[in-house]
Amino acid sequence: MKIQYLGTAAAEGWPGLFCRCEVCRCAREAGGKNIRTRSQALIDDAILMDFPPDTYLHMLRDGLPLPEIRTLLLTHSHQDHWYPEDLAFRGEGFSHDIDGILEIYGNDACAKRLEAILPIVGQGMMDAMRAHYNEVTAFSPFETQGYRVTPLKALHNRAENCLIYLIEKDGKSLLYANDTGLFPQETWEYLRGRKLDLVSMDCTMQQIPEGTNHMGLADNAELCRRLGEAGCTHESTKYVITHFSHNGGLLHEELEERARPLGFLTAYDGMTLSF
Ligand SMILES: [Zn+2]
Ligand SMILES: [Zn+2]
Ligand SMILES: [Zn+2]
């Protein structure tokens, strides 16, 4: 399996869209891995995780093969993860020679958010989108393109059923876990004894412990300890942190220095990892 991180920032990006704080100023000056766009990842060039407003940039900058993507998994409806207005441009007149249907999997809130763009884009664009929405619920696995995908409950916005995903194929497995704090009990129960080869974790808060909506490094360490206890990890399991907020205060290299002793890889925009 392969994962390509396209965006590794929290909602406002890093530097933040309108921010004048010190770490945003430093990130702007230093550039490189300190420039982080809104969260998105691509698995095996086939499964797209979330659809933020920076999806277009990821197509331009990282070669994200949008016309070829057939599966889109949505974690929740926060706009840094689901910006369906741009999906309307899949329709004829805006995109030519499009074949196949884009299968979208997400919760009820993301379905409502998709319906809400109707007054903005109009019925014609909605009908022409060539996308099919599949409403999914936690702990009900489904198959897509030869992958077994299981949505799990996240600990995030309490107003909706936020999801994280367990993705399995050919004996390999990936847990894609943002946005979330330390998992709810039902998710721990589901994961018990299931082998994970890569754990991709929310580290929004970096040096600040949080755990109830997002995580920081200390929460990530606790999460990994509990995954070990639950028999989910093994000696070759890889741990990656992502979805960083400037409020966490650490530029890429500083974050890497603190993450390395914990056994975590620090994601950056464009990072690709095979496992
Ligand atoms: Zn987010
Ligand atoms: Zn800032
Ligand atoms: Zn969120």
CSV table of N, CA and C in Angstrom, one decimal, residues 8-12 14 23 36 39 80 155-156 177-182 201-221 241-251 254-255 258-259 262 264 266:
chain,number,residue,atom,x,y,z
A,8,THR,N,-1.5,18.8,4.7
A,8,THR,CA,-1.2,18.4,6.1
A,8,THR,C,-1.5,19.5,7.1
A,9,ALA,N,-2.3,20.5,6.8
A,9,ALA,CA,-2.6,21.5,7.7
A,9,ALA,C,-4.0,21.3,8.3
A,10,ALA,N,-4.3,22.0,9.4
A,10,ALA,CA,-5.7,22.1,9.9
A,10,ALA,C,-6.4,23.2,9.1
A,11,ALA,N,-7.6,23.5,9.5
A,11,ALA,CA,-8.6,24.2,8.7
A,11,ALA,C,-8.1,25.5,8.0
A,12,GLU,N,-7.3,26.3,8.6
A,12,GLU,CA,-7.0,27.6,8.0
A,12,GLU,C,-5.7,27.6,7.2
A,14,TRP,N,-1.5,26.6,6.7
A,14,TRP,CA,-0.3,27.1,7.5
A,14,TRP,C,0.7,27.6,6.5
A,23,VAL,N,4.7,32.0,14.1
A,23,VAL,CA,5.0,30.8,13.4
A,23,VAL,C,4.5,30.8,11.9
A,36,ARG,N,1.9,24.4,4.4
A,36,ARG,CA,1.0,23.2,4.5
A,36,ARG,C,-0.4,23.7,4.1
A,39,SER,N,-6.0,19.4,4.6
A,39,SER,CA,-5.9,18.0,4.7
A,39,SER,C,-6.5,17.2,3.5
A,80,ASP,N,-12.7,22.3,5.7
A,80,ASP,CA,-11.3,21.9,5.3
A,80,ASP,C,-11.2,20.4,4.9
A,155,LEU,N,-13.8,11.0,17.6
A,155,LEU,CA,-14.2,11.9,18.7
A,155,LEU,C,-13.9,13.3,18.2
A,156,HIS,N,-14.9,13.9,17.6
A,156,HIS,CA,-14.7,15.3,17.0
A,156,HIS,C,-16.0,16.0,17.1
A,177,ALA,N,-6.8,8.5,10.7
A,177,ALA,CA,-7.4,9.0,11.9
A,177,ALA,C,-7.3,10.5,12.1
A,178,ASN,N,-7.9,11.2,11.2
A,178,ASN,CA,-8.2,12.6,11.5
A,178,ASN,C,-9.5,13.0,10.8
A,179,ASP,N,-10.3,14.0,11.4
A,179,ASP,CA,-10.0,14.7,12.7
A,179,ASP,C,-10.6,13.9,13.8
A,180,THR,N,-9.8,13.7,14.9
A,180,THR,CA,-10.3,13.0,16.1
A,180,THR,C,-9.4,13.3,17.3
A,181,GLY,N,-10.0,13.2,18.4
A,181,GLY,CA,-9.3,13.1,19.7
A,181,GLY,C,-9.0,11.6,19.9
A,182,LEU,N,-8.7,11.3,21.2
A,182,LEU,CA,-8.6,9.8,21.6
A,182,LEU,C,-9.9,9.1,21.3
A,201,MET,N,-2.2,9.8,12.1
A,201,MET,CA,-2.9,10.4,13.3
A,201,MET,C,-3.0,11.9,13.2
A,202,ASP,N,-4.1,12.4,13.7
A,202,ASP,CA,-4.4,13.8,14.0
A,202,ASP,C,-3.4,14.3,15.0
A,203,CYS,N,-2.6,15.4,14.6
A,203,CYS,CA,-1.7,16.0,15.6
A,203,CYS,C,-1.8,17.5,15.5
A,204,THR,N,-3.1,17.9,15.4
A,204,THR,CA,-3.4,19.4,15.3
A,204,THR,C,-2.7,20.2,16.3
A,205,MET,N,-2.7,19.8,17.5
A,205,MET,CA,-2.2,20.7,18.6
A,205,MET,C,-0.8,20.6,18.9
A,206,GLN,N,0.0,19.7,18.3
A,206,GLN,CA,1.4,19.5,18.4
A,206,GLN,C,1.8,19.5,19.9
A,207,GLN,N,2.4,20.5,20.5
A,207,GLN,CA,3.0,20.5,21.8
A,207,GLN,C,1.9,20.6,22.9
A,208,ILE,N,0.7,21.0,22.5
A,208,ILE,CA,-0.4,21.2,23.5
A,208,ILE,C,-1.2,19.9,23.6
A,209,PRO,N,-1.3,19.3,24.8
A,209,PRO,CA,-2.2,18.1,24.9
A,209,PRO,C,-3.6,18.5,24.8
A,210,GLU,N,-4.4,17.6,24.1
A,210,GLU,CA,-5.9,18.0,23.9
A,210,GLU,C,-6.7,16.7,24.1
A,211,GLY,N,-6.8,15.9,23.0
A,211,GLY,CA,-7.4,14.6,23.1
A,211,GLY,C,-8.9,14.4,23.0
A,212,THR,N,-9.6,15.6,23.1
A,212,THR,CA,-11.1,15.4,23.1
A,212,THR,C,-11.7,15.8,21.8
A,213,ASN,N,-11.0,16.5,20.9
A,213,ASN,CA,-11.5,17.0,19.7
A,213,ASN,C,-10.5,16.8,18.6
A,214,HIS,N,-9.2,17.0,19.0
A,214,HIS,CA,-8.0,16.7,18.2
A,214,HIS,C,-7.0,16.1,19.1
A,215,MET,N,-5.8,16.0,18.6
A,215,MET,CA,-4.7,15.5,19.4
A,215,MET,C,-3.4,16.3,19.3
A,216,GLY,N,-2.6,16.2,20.3
A,216,GLY,CA,-1.2,16.7,20.3
A,216,GLY,C,-0.3,15.5,20.4
A,217,LEU,N,1.0,15.8,20.5
A,217,LEU,CA,2.0,14.7,20.5
A,217,LEU,C,1.8,13.7,21.7
A,218,ALA,N,1.5,14.3,22.9
A,218,ALA,CA,1.3,13.5,24.1
A,218,ALA,C,0.1,12.6,23.9
A,219,ASP,N,-1.0,13.1,23.2
A,219,ASP,CA,-2.2,12.3,23.0
A,219,ASP,C,-1.8,11.2,22.0
A,220,ASN,N,-1.0,11.5,20.9
A,220,ASN,CA,-0.6,10.5,19.9
A,220,ASN,C,0.2,9.4,20.6
A,221,ALA,N,1.0,9.7,21.6
A,221,ALA,CA,1.8,8.7,22.3
A,221,ALA,C,0.9,7.8,23.1
A,241,ILE,N,2.1,11.5,11.8
A,241,ILE,CA,1.3,12.6,12.4
A,241,ILE,C,1.0,13.6,11.3
A,242,THR,N,-0.2,14.2,11.3
A,242,THR,CA,-0.6,15.1,10.3
A,242,THR,C,-1.7,16.1,10.8
A,243,HIS,N,-2.2,17.0,9.9
A,243,HIS,CA,-3.3,17.9,10.2
A,243,HIS,C,-2.8,18.9,11.3
A,244,PHE,N,-1.8,19.7,11.0
A,244,PHE,CA,-1.2,20.5,12.0
A,244,PHE,C,-1.8,22.0,12.0
A,245,SER,N,-2.0,22.5,13.2
A,245,SER,CA,-2.4,23.9,13.3
A,245,SER,C,-1.2,24.8,13.7
A,246,HIS,N,-1.1,26.0,13.2
A,246,HIS,CA,-0.1,26.9,13.6
A,246,HIS,C,-0.2,27.2,15.1
A,247,ASN,N,-1.4,27.0,15.7
A,247,ASN,CA,-1.6,27.2,17.2
A,247,ASN,C,-0.7,26.2,18.0
A,248,GLY,N,-0.3,25.1,17.3
A,248,GLY,CA,0.5,24.1,18.0
A,248,GLY,C,2.0,24.6,18.1
A,249,GLY,N,2.3,25.6,17.3
A,249,GLY,CA,3.6,26.4,17.5
A,249,GLY,C,4.9,25.8,17.0
A,250,LEU,N,4.9,24.6,16.4
A,250,LEU,CA,6.2,24.1,15.9
A,250,LEU,C,6.3,24.0,14.4
A,251,LEU,N,7.4,24.6,13.9
A,251,LEU,CA,7.7,24.5,12.5
A,251,LEU,C,8.1,23.0,12.2
A,254,GLU,N,11.3,21.5,13.9
A,254,GLU,CA,11.2,21.4,15.4
A,254,GLU,C,10.2,20.2,15.7
A,255,LEU,N,9.2,20.1,14.9
A,255,LEU,CA,8.2,19.1,15.2
A,255,LEU,C,8.8,17.7,14.9
A,258,ARG,N,10.8,16.5,17.8
A,258,ARG,CA,10.1,16.0,19.0
A,258,ARG,C,9.3,14.7,18.6
A,259,ALA,N,9.0,14.5,17.3
A,259,ALA,CA,8.2,13.3,16.9
A,259,ALA,C,9.1,12.1,16.8
A,262,LEU,N,9.6,9.6,19.6
A,262,LEU,CA,8.3,8.9,19.9
A,262,LEU,C,8.0,7.8,18.8
A,264,PHE,N,7.4,8.6,15.6
A,264,PHE,CA,6.5,9.1,14.6
A,264,PHE,C,7.2,9.8,13.4
A,266,THR,N,6.8,12.7,10.6
A,266,THR,CA,6.0,14.0,10.5
A,266,THR,C,5.7,14.2,9.1
